[in-house]
Coordinates of N, CA and C in Angstrom, one line a residue:
M131 N -86.7 27.5 60.6 CA -87.5 28.7 60.9 C -86.7 30.0 60.6
K132 N -85.4 30.0 61.0 CA -84.6 31.1 60.8 C -84.5 31.4 59.3
N133 N -84.4 30.4 58.4 CA -84.3 30.6 56.9 C -85.7 31.1 56.4
V134 N -86.8 30.7 56.9 CA -88.1 31.1 56.5 C -88.2 32.6 56.8
F135 N -87.8 33.0 58.0 CA -87.9 34.4 58.4 C -87.0 35.3 57.5
A136 N -85.8 34.8 57.1 CA -84.9 35.5 56.2 C -85.5 35.7 54.9
V137 N -86.2 34.6 54.4 CA -86.8 34.7 53.1 C -88.0 35.7 53.1
I138 N -88.8 35.7 54.2 CA -89.9 36.7 54.3 C -89.3 38.1 54.3
L139 N -88.3 38.4 55.0 CA -87.7 39.7 55.1 C -87.2 40.1 53.7
L140 N -86.5 39.2 53.0 CA -86.0 39.5 51.7 C -87.1 39.8 50.7
A141 N -88.2 39.0 50.8 CA -89.3 39.2 49.9 C -90.0 40.5 50.2
T142 N -90.1 40.9 51.4 CA -90.7 42.2 51.8 C -89.8 43.3 51.3
A143 N -88.5 43.2 51.5 CA -87.6 44.3 51.0 C -87.7 44.4 49.5
L144 N -87.7 43.3 48.8 CA -87.8 43.4 47.3 C -89.1 44.0 46.8
S145 N -90.2 43.6 47.5 CA -91.5 44.1 47.0 C -91.6 45.6 47.3
S146 N -91.0 46.1 48.4 CA -90.9 47.5 48.7 C -90.1 48.3 47.7
A147 N -89.0 47.7 47.3 CA -88.1 48.3 46.3 C -88.9 48.4 45.0
A148 N -89.5 47.3 44.6 CA -90.3 47.3 43.4 C -91.4 48.3 43.4
A149 N -92.0 48.5 44.5 CA -93.1 49.5 44.6 C -92.6 50.9 44.4
E150 N -91.4 51.2 44.7 CA -90.8 52.5 44.5 C -90.3 52.8 43.1
E151 N -90.3 51.8 42.2 CA -89.8 52.0 40.9 C -90.7 53.1 40.2
P152 N -90.1 54.1 39.7 CA -90.9 55.1 39.0 C -91.4 54.6 37.7
K153 N -92.6 55.1 37.3 CA -93.2 54.8 36.1 C -93.0 55.9 35.1
K154 N -92.8 55.6 33.8 CA -92.7 56.6 32.8 C -93.9 57.5 32.8
P155 N -93.7 58.8 32.8 CA -94.8 59.7 32.8 C -95.4 59.7 31.4
A156 N -96.6 60.2 31.3 CA -97.3 60.4 30.0 C -96.4 61.2 29.1
D157 N -96.5 60.9 27.8 CA -95.6 61.7 26.8 C -95.9 63.2 26.9
F158 N -94.8 63.9 26.7 CA -94.8 65.4 26.7 C -94.8 65.9 25.3
K159 N -95.5 66.9 25.0 CA -95.6 67.4 23.6 C -94.3 68.2 23.2
G160 N -93.6 68.6 24.2 CA -92.3 69.3 23.9 C -91.2 68.4 23.7
V161 N -90.0 68.9 23.6 CA -88.8 68.1 23.4 C -88.0 68.0 24.7
A162 N -87.7 66.8 25.0 CA -86.9 66.5 26.2 C -85.8 65.5 25.9
T163 N -84.6 66.1 25.5 CA -83.5 65.3 25.2 C -82.5 65.2 26.4
M164 N -82.1 64.0 26.7 CA -81.2 63.8 27.8 C -79.8 63.8 27.3
C165 N -78.9 64.6 27.9 CA -77.5 64.7 27.5 C -76.6 64.7 28.8
N166 N -75.4 64.3 28.6 CA -74.4 64.3 29.7 C -73.3 65.4 29.4
G167 N -73.3 66.5 30.1 CA -72.4 67.5 29.9 C -72.6 68.7 30.8
T168 N -72.0 69.8 30.5 CA -72.1 71.1 31.3 C -73.4 71.8 30.9
Y169 N -74.1 72.3 31.9 CA -75.3 73.0 31.6 C -75.6 74.0 32.8
A170 N -76.5 74.9 32.6 CA -76.9 75.9 33.6 C -78.2 75.4 34.2
L171 N -78.2 75.3 35.5 CA -79.5 74.8 36.2 C -80.1 76.0 36.9
C172 N -81.2 76.4 36.3 CA -81.9 77.7 36.7 C -83.1 77.4 37.6
I173 N -83.4 76.2 38.0 CA -84.6 75.8 38.7 C -84.8 76.6 40.0
K174 N -83.8 77.1 40.6 CA -83.9 78.0 41.8 C -83.3 79.3 41.6
A175 N -83.3 79.8 40.3 CA -82.6 81.0 40.0 C -83.4 82.3 40.3
P176 N -82.7 83.2 41.1 CA -83.3 84.6 41.2 C -83.0 85.3 39.9
C177 N -84.0 86.2 39.5 CA -83.8 86.9 38.2 C -84.0 88.4 38.5
S178 N -83.4 89.2 37.7 CA -83.5 90.7 37.8 C -84.7 91.1 37.1
K179 N -85.5 92.1 37.7 CA -86.6 92.7 37.0 C -86.2 93.7 36.0
K180 N -84.9 94.0 36.0 CA -84.4 95.0 35.0 C -84.1 94.2 33.7
L181 N -85.0 94.3 32.7 CA -84.9 93.5 31.5 C -83.9 94.1 30.5
D182 N -83.3 93.3 29.7 CA -82.3 93.8 28.7 C -83.1 94.4 27.5
K183 N -82.4 94.8 26.5 CA -83.0 95.4 25.3 C -83.9 94.5 24.5
N184 N -83.8 93.2 24.7 CA -84.7 92.2 24.1 C -85.8 91.8 25.0
N185 N -86.0 92.5 26.1 CA -87.1 92.2 27.1 C -86.8 90.8 27.8
M186 N -85.6 90.5 27.9 CA -85.2 89.2 28.6 C -84.7 89.6 30.0
A187 N -85.0 88.7 31.0 CA -84.5 88.9 32.4 C -83.3 88.1 32.6
P188 N -82.2 88.7 33.1 CA -81.0 88.0 33.4 C -81.2 87.2 34.7
C189 N -81.0 85.9 34.7 CA -81.2 85.0 35.9 C -79.9 84.4 36.2
E190 N -79.6 84.3 37.6 CA -78.4 83.8 38.1 C -78.5 82.3 38.3
C191 N -77.9 81.5 37.4 CA -78.1 80.0 37.4 C -76.8 79.4 37.9
V192 N -76.9 78.1 38.3 CA -75.7 77.4 38.8 C -75.2 76.5 37.7
L193 N -73.8 76.5 37.5 CA -73.2 75.6 36.5 C -73.2 74.2 37.1
Q194 N -73.6 73.3 36.3 CA -73.5 71.8 36.7 C -72.9 71.0 35.5
T195 N -72.4 69.9 35.9 CA -72.0 68.9 34.8 C -72.6 67.6 35.2
G196 N -73.2 66.9 34.2 CA -73.8 65.6 34.4 C -75.0 65.5 33.5
W197 N -75.9 64.6 33.8 CA -77.1 64.3 33.0 C -78.1 65.5 33.2
N198 N -78.6 65.9 32.1 CA -79.6 67.0 32.1 C -80.6 66.8 30.9
M199 N -81.7 67.4 31.1 CA -82.8 67.3 30.1 C -83.0 68.7 29.5
G200 N -83.0 68.8 28.1 CA -83.2 70.1 27.5 C -84.0 70.0 26.2
P201 N -84.3 71.1 25.6 CA -85.1 71.1 24.4 C -84.3 71.0 23.1
N202 N -83.0 71.1 23.2 CA -82.2 71.0 21.9 C -81.2 69.8 22.0
S203 N -80.5 69.6 20.9 CA -79.6 68.4 20.8 C -78.4 68.5 21.7
C204 N -77.8 67.4 22.0 CA -76.6 67.3 22.8 C -75.5 68.1 22.1
D205 N -75.4 68.0 20.8 CA -74.3 68.7 20.0 C -74.5 70.2 20.2
E206 N -75.7 70.7 20.1 CA -76.0 72.1 20.2 C -75.6 72.6 21.7
R207 N -76.0 71.8 22.7 CA -75.7 72.2 24.0 C -74.2 72.1 24.4
A208 N -73.5 71.2 23.7 CA -72.0 71.2 23.9 C -71.3 72.4 23.3
Q209 N -71.9 73.1 22.3 CA -71.4 74.3 21.7 C -71.8 75.5 22.4
K210 N -73.0 75.5 23.0 CA -73.6 76.8 23.6 C -74.2 76.4 24.9
L211 N -73.7 77.1 25.9 CA -74.2 76.9 27.3 C -75.7 77.2 27.3
T212 N -76.5 76.2 27.8 CA -77.9 76.3 27.8 C -78.5 76.0 29.2
S213 N -79.6 76.6 29.5 CA -80.4 76.3 30.7 C -81.2 75.1 30.4
T214 N -80.9 74.0 31.2 CA -81.7 72.8 31.0 C -82.2 72.3 32.4
Y215 N -82.6 71.1 32.5 CA -83.3 70.7 33.8 C -82.6 69.4 34.3
S216 N -82.5 69.4 35.6 CA -82.1 68.1 36.4 C -82.8 68.2 37.7
N217 N -82.9 67.1 38.4 CA -83.4 67.0 39.8 C -82.4 67.3 40.9
N218 N -81.2 67.9 40.5 CA -80.1 68.0 41.5 C -80.4 68.8 42.7
F219 N -81.4 69.7 42.6 CA -81.7 70.6 43.8 C -83.0 70.1 44.5
N220 N -83.5 68.9 44.2 CA -84.7 68.5 44.8 C -84.6 68.1 46.3
D221 N -83.4 67.6 46.7 CA -83.3 67.2 48.1 C -83.4 68.4 49.0
G222 N -84.4 68.4 49.9 CA -84.6 69.4 50.9 C -85.4 70.6 50.3
S223 N -85.9 70.4 49.1 CA -86.7 71.5 48.4 C -88.2 71.1 48.3
R224 N -89.0 72.1 48.1 CA -90.4 71.9 47.8 C -90.8 72.8 46.7
T225 N -92.0 72.6 46.1 CA -92.5 73.5 45.1 C -93.6 74.4 45.7
V226 N -93.5 75.6 45.2 CA -94.5 76.6 45.6 C -95.4 76.9 44.3
S227 N -96.7 76.9 44.5 CA -97.6 77.2 43.4 C -98.0 78.7 43.5
C228 N -97.7 79.4 42.5 CA -98.0 80.9 42.5 C -99.2 81.1 41.6
P229 N -100.0 82.1 41.9 CA -101.3 82.3 41.2 C -101.1 82.9 39.8
L230 N -102.3 83.1 39.2 CA -102.4 83.5 37.8 C -101.6 84.8 37.4
K231 N -101.6 85.8 38.2 CA -101.0 87.1 37.9 C -99.5 87.1 38.3
T232 N -98.8 86.0 38.4 CA -97.4 86.0 38.8 C -96.5 86.2 37.6
D233 N -95.5 87.1 37.7 CA -94.5 87.3 36.7 C -93.3 86.3 37.1
W234 N -92.9 85.5 36.1 CA -91.8 84.6 36.3 C -91.0 84.4 35.1
A235 N -89.8 83.9 35.2 CA -88.9 83.7 34.0 C -88.9 82.3 33.6
W236 N -89.1 82.1 32.2 CA -89.1 80.8 31.6 C -87.7 80.5 31.1
C237 N -86.9 79.8 31.8 CA -85.5 79.7 31.5 C -85.2 78.4 30.7
Y238 N -86.1 77.4 30.7 CA -85.8 76.2 30.0 C -85.4 76.4 28.5
G239 N -84.2 76.0 28.2 CA -83.7 76.2 26.8 C -83.1 77.6 26.6
A240 N -83.0 78.4 27.6 CA -82.5 79.8 27.4 C -81.0 79.7 27.2
S241 N -80.5 80.7 26.5 CA -79.1 80.9 26.2 C -78.4 81.5 27.4
C242 N -77.2 81.0 27.7 CA -76.5 81.4 28.9 C -75.0 81.7 28.6
A243 N -74.4 82.4 29.6 CA -73.0 82.7 29.5 C -72.4 82.6 30.9
K244 N -71.2 82.1 31.0 CA -70.6 82.0 32.4 C -70.5 83.4 33.0
D245 N -70.8 83.5 34.3 CA -70.7 84.7 35.0 C -69.3 85.1 35.1
P246 N -68.9 86.3 34.6 CA -67.5 86.7 34.7 C -66.9 86.8 36.1
K247 N -67.7 87.0 37.1 CA -67.2 87.1 38.5 C -67.1 85.7 39.1
H248 N -67.9 84.8 38.6 CA -67.8 83.4 39.2 C -67.9 82.4 38.0
P249 N -66.9 82.4 37.1 CA -67.0 81.6 35.9 C -67.0 80.0 36.1
N250 N -66.6 79.6 37.3 CA -66.6 78.1 37.5 C -67.9 77.6 38.2
T251 N -68.7 78.6 38.7 CA -69.9 78.1 39.5 C -71.2 78.7 39.0
L252 N -71.2 79.9 38.4 CA -72.5 80.5 38.0 C -72.5 80.9 36.5
A253 N -73.7 81.0 36.1 CA -74.0 81.4 34.7 C -75.1 82.5 34.7
V254 N -75.2 83.3 33.8 CA -76.3 84.3 33.6 C -77.0 83.8 32.4
C255 N -78.3 83.5 32.6 CA -79.1 83.1 31.5 C -80.2 84.2 31.2
K256 N -80.4 84.4 29.9 CA -81.4 85.5 29.5 C -82.7 84.7 29.2
C257 N -83.7 85.0 30.1 CA -85.0 84.3 30.0 C -86.2 85.2 29.8
P258 N -87.2 84.8 28.9 CA -88.4 85.6 28.7 C -89.3 85.5 30.0
I259 N -90.0 86.6 30.1 CA -91.0 86.7 31.3 C -92.4 86.3 30.8
L260 N -93.0 85.5 31.7 CA -94.4 85.1 31.5 C -95.2 85.5 32.7
T261 N -96.5 85.8 32.5 CA -97.4 86.1 33.6 C -98.5 85.1 33.5
K262 N -98.3 84.0 34.2 CA -99.2 82.9 34.3 C -99.0 82.2 35.6
P263 N -99.9 81.2 35.9 CA -99.6 80.4 37.1 C -98.3 79.7 36.9
T264 N -97.5 79.6 38.0 CA -96.2 78.9 37.9 C -95.9 78.1 39.1
V265 N -94.9 77.2 39.0 CA -94.4 76.4 40.1 C -92.9 76.9 40.2
I266 N -92.5 77.2 41.5 CA -91.2 77.6 41.8 C -90.6 76.7 42.8
L267 N -89.4 76.2 42.6 CA -88.7 75.4 43.6 C -88.0 76.2 44.6
T268 N -88.2 75.9 45.9 CA -87.6 76.6 47.0 C -87.2 75.7 48.1
S269 N -86.4 76.2 49.0 CA -86.0 75.4 50.2 C -87.3 75.1 51.0
A270 N -87.3 73.9 51.6 CA -88.5 73.4 52.4 C -88.8 74.4 53.5
E271 N -87.8 74.9 54.1 CA -88.0 75.8 55.3 C -88.7 77.1 54.9
K272 N -88.6 77.5 53.6 CA -89.3 78.7 53.1 C -90.7 78.5 52.7
C273 N -91.3 77.3 52.9 CA -92.7 77.1 52.5 C -93.6 78.1 53.2
P274 N -93.5 78.5 54.4 CA -94.4 79.4 55.0 C -94.4 80.8 54.4
Q275 N -93.3 81.1 53.5 CA -93.2 82.4 52.9 C -93.7 82.4 51.4
Q276 N -94.7 81.6 51.1 CA -95.1 81.5 49.8 C -95.5 82.8 49.1
D277 N -96.2 83.7 49.8 CA -96.6 85.0 49.2 C -95.3 85.8 48.9
Q278 N -94.4 85.8 49.7 CA -93.1 86.6 49.5 C -92.4 86.0 48.3
I279 N -92.3 84.6 48.2 CA -91.6 84.0 47.1 C -92.3 84.4 45.8
C280 N -93.6 84.3 45.7 CA -94.4 84.6 44.5 C -94.3 86.1 44.1
S281 N -93.9 87.0 45.0 CA -93.8 88.4 44.7 C -92.5 88.8 44.1
H282 N -91.5 87.9 44.1 CA -90.2 88.2 43.5 C -90.1 87.5 42.2
L283 N -89.1 87.9 41.4 CA -88.9 87.3 40.0 C -88.0 86.1 40.1
W284 N -88.5 84.9 39.8 CA -87.7 83.7 39.9 C -87.9 82.9 38.6
S285 N -86.9 82.0 38.3 CA -87.1 81.1 37.2 C -88.2 80.1 37.7
G286 N -89.1 79.8 36.8 CA -90.2 78.9 37.2 C -90.6 78.0 36.0
A287 N -91.7 77.4 36.2 CA -92.2 76.5 35.1 C -93.8 76.5 35.2
L288 N -94.4 76.2 34.1 CA -95.8 75.9 34.1 C -96.1 74.6 34.9
P289 N -97.1 74.5 35.7 CA -97.4 73.4 36.5 C -97.2 72.0 35.8
A290 N -97.8 71.9 34.6 CA -97.8 70.6 33.9 C -96.4 70.3 33.5
E291 N -95.6 71.3 33.0 CA -94.3 71.0 32.6 C -93.4 70.7 33.8
S292 N -93.6 71.4 34.9 CA -92.8 71.1 36.1 C -93.0 69.6 36.5
K293 N -94.2 69.2 36.6 CA -94.5 67.8 37.0 C -93.9 66.8 36.0
F294 N -94.0 67.1 34.7 CA -93.4 66.2 33.7 C -91.9 66.2 33.9
A295 N -91.3 67.3 34.0 CA -89.8 67.4 34.1 C -89.3 66.5 35.3
N296 N -89.9 66.8 36.5 CA -89.6 66.0 37.7 C -89.7 64.5 37.5
D297 N -90.9 64.1 37.0 CA -91.2 62.7 36.9 C -90.4 62.0 35.8
Y298 N -90.2 62.7 34.6 CA -89.5 62.1 33.5 C -88.0 62.0 33.8
Y299 N -87.4 63.0 34.4 CA -86.0 63.0 34.7 C -85.7 61.9 35.7
Y300 N -86.5 61.8 36.7 CA -86.4 60.7 37.7 C -86.5 59.3 37.1
W301 N -87.6 59.2 36.3 CA -87.8 57.9 35.6 C -86.6 57.5 34.7
W302 N -86.2 58.4 33.9 CA -85.1 58.2 32.9 C -83.8 57.8 33.7
M303 N -83.4 58.6 34.7 CA -82.2 58.3 35.4 C -82.3 56.9 36.1
T304 N -83.4 56.6 36.8 CA -83.5 55.4 37.5 C -83.5 54.2 36.5
K305 N -84.2 54.4 35.3 CA -84.3 53.3 34.3 C -82.9 53.0 33.8
N306 N -82.0 54.0 33.7 CA -80.7 53.8 33.1 C -79.6 53.6 34.2
G307 N -80.0 53.4 35.4 CA -79.1 53.0 36.5 C -78.3 54.2 37.1
Y308 N -78.7 55.4 36.9 CA -78.0 56.6 37.5 C -78.8 57.1 38.7
P309 N -78.0 57.6 39.7 CA -78.7 58.1 40.9 C -79.4 59.4 40.6
S310 N -80.5 59.6 41.2 CA -81.3 60.8 41.0 C -82.2 61.1 42.2
E311 N -82.4 62.4 42.5 CA -83.3 62.8 43.5 C -84.7 62.6 43.1
K312 N -85.5 62.2 44.0 CA -87.0 62.0 43.7 C -87.6 63.3 43.4
P313 N -88.8 63.3 42.7 CA -89.5 64.6 42.4 C -89.8 65.3 43.8
A314 N -89.6 66.6 43.7 CA -89.9 67.5 44.9 C -91.4 67.5 45.2
D315 N -91.7 67.4 46.5 CA -93.1 67.5 46.9 C -93.5 69.0 46.9
A316 N -94.8 69.3 46.9 CA -95.3 70.6 47.0 C -95.3 71.1 48.5
C317 N -95.1 72.4 48.7 CA -95.3 72.9 50.0 C -96.7 72.7 50.4
S318 N -96.9 72.4 51.7 CA -98.2 72.2 52.2 C -99.1 73.4 52.1
P319 N -100.4 73.3 51.7 CA -101.2 74.5 51.6 C -101.3 75.2 52.9
T320 N -101.2 74.5 54.0 CA -101.2 75.1 55.3 C -99.8 75.1 55.9
P321 N -99.1 76.3 56.0 CA -97.8 76.3 56.5 C -97.6 75.6 57.8
G322 N -96.5 74.8 57.8 CA -96.1 74.1 59.0 C -96.7 72.7 59.0
K323 N -97.5 72.3 58.1 CA -98.0 70.9 58.0 C -97.4 70.1 56.9

């Protein structure tokens, strides 16, 4: 009887683990190349509304080293610091959906330079500004402040691209045996729920 109970527990655990296996998301029309190296993670980056001479917003991104997903080749990214994507900030974070008339910075693939004041931890990436619906990653405790978040200039993503990036990165990392944060959930439409 003891062995039967152990087998049932093991089978239940294995089926639960199998149920959590991520599935490959639908193909994305853009380029998503996975590389292992140094990159700028702008997914929670505040940006300055003071644009440079090329109408680009400087955004304060975090330097990371590890697996990341970007629009150009690994060789290009090894030669030039680039803003790419990873799920490294998803733990304890949520996504905020901002409406149609929101200004935000599109940093995916942006050219970056190490911040001279903090060259080991931060990068400044020059990102174009879009005025479209966006998804912004924020700390879970800031979900009740959605209007305030959407009124500032942040690095963001189009909703479909944000979903693809979260799902694809998690699927690819898990498929290849690397640890990864799960895709971030959305803030509840009703604060506090």
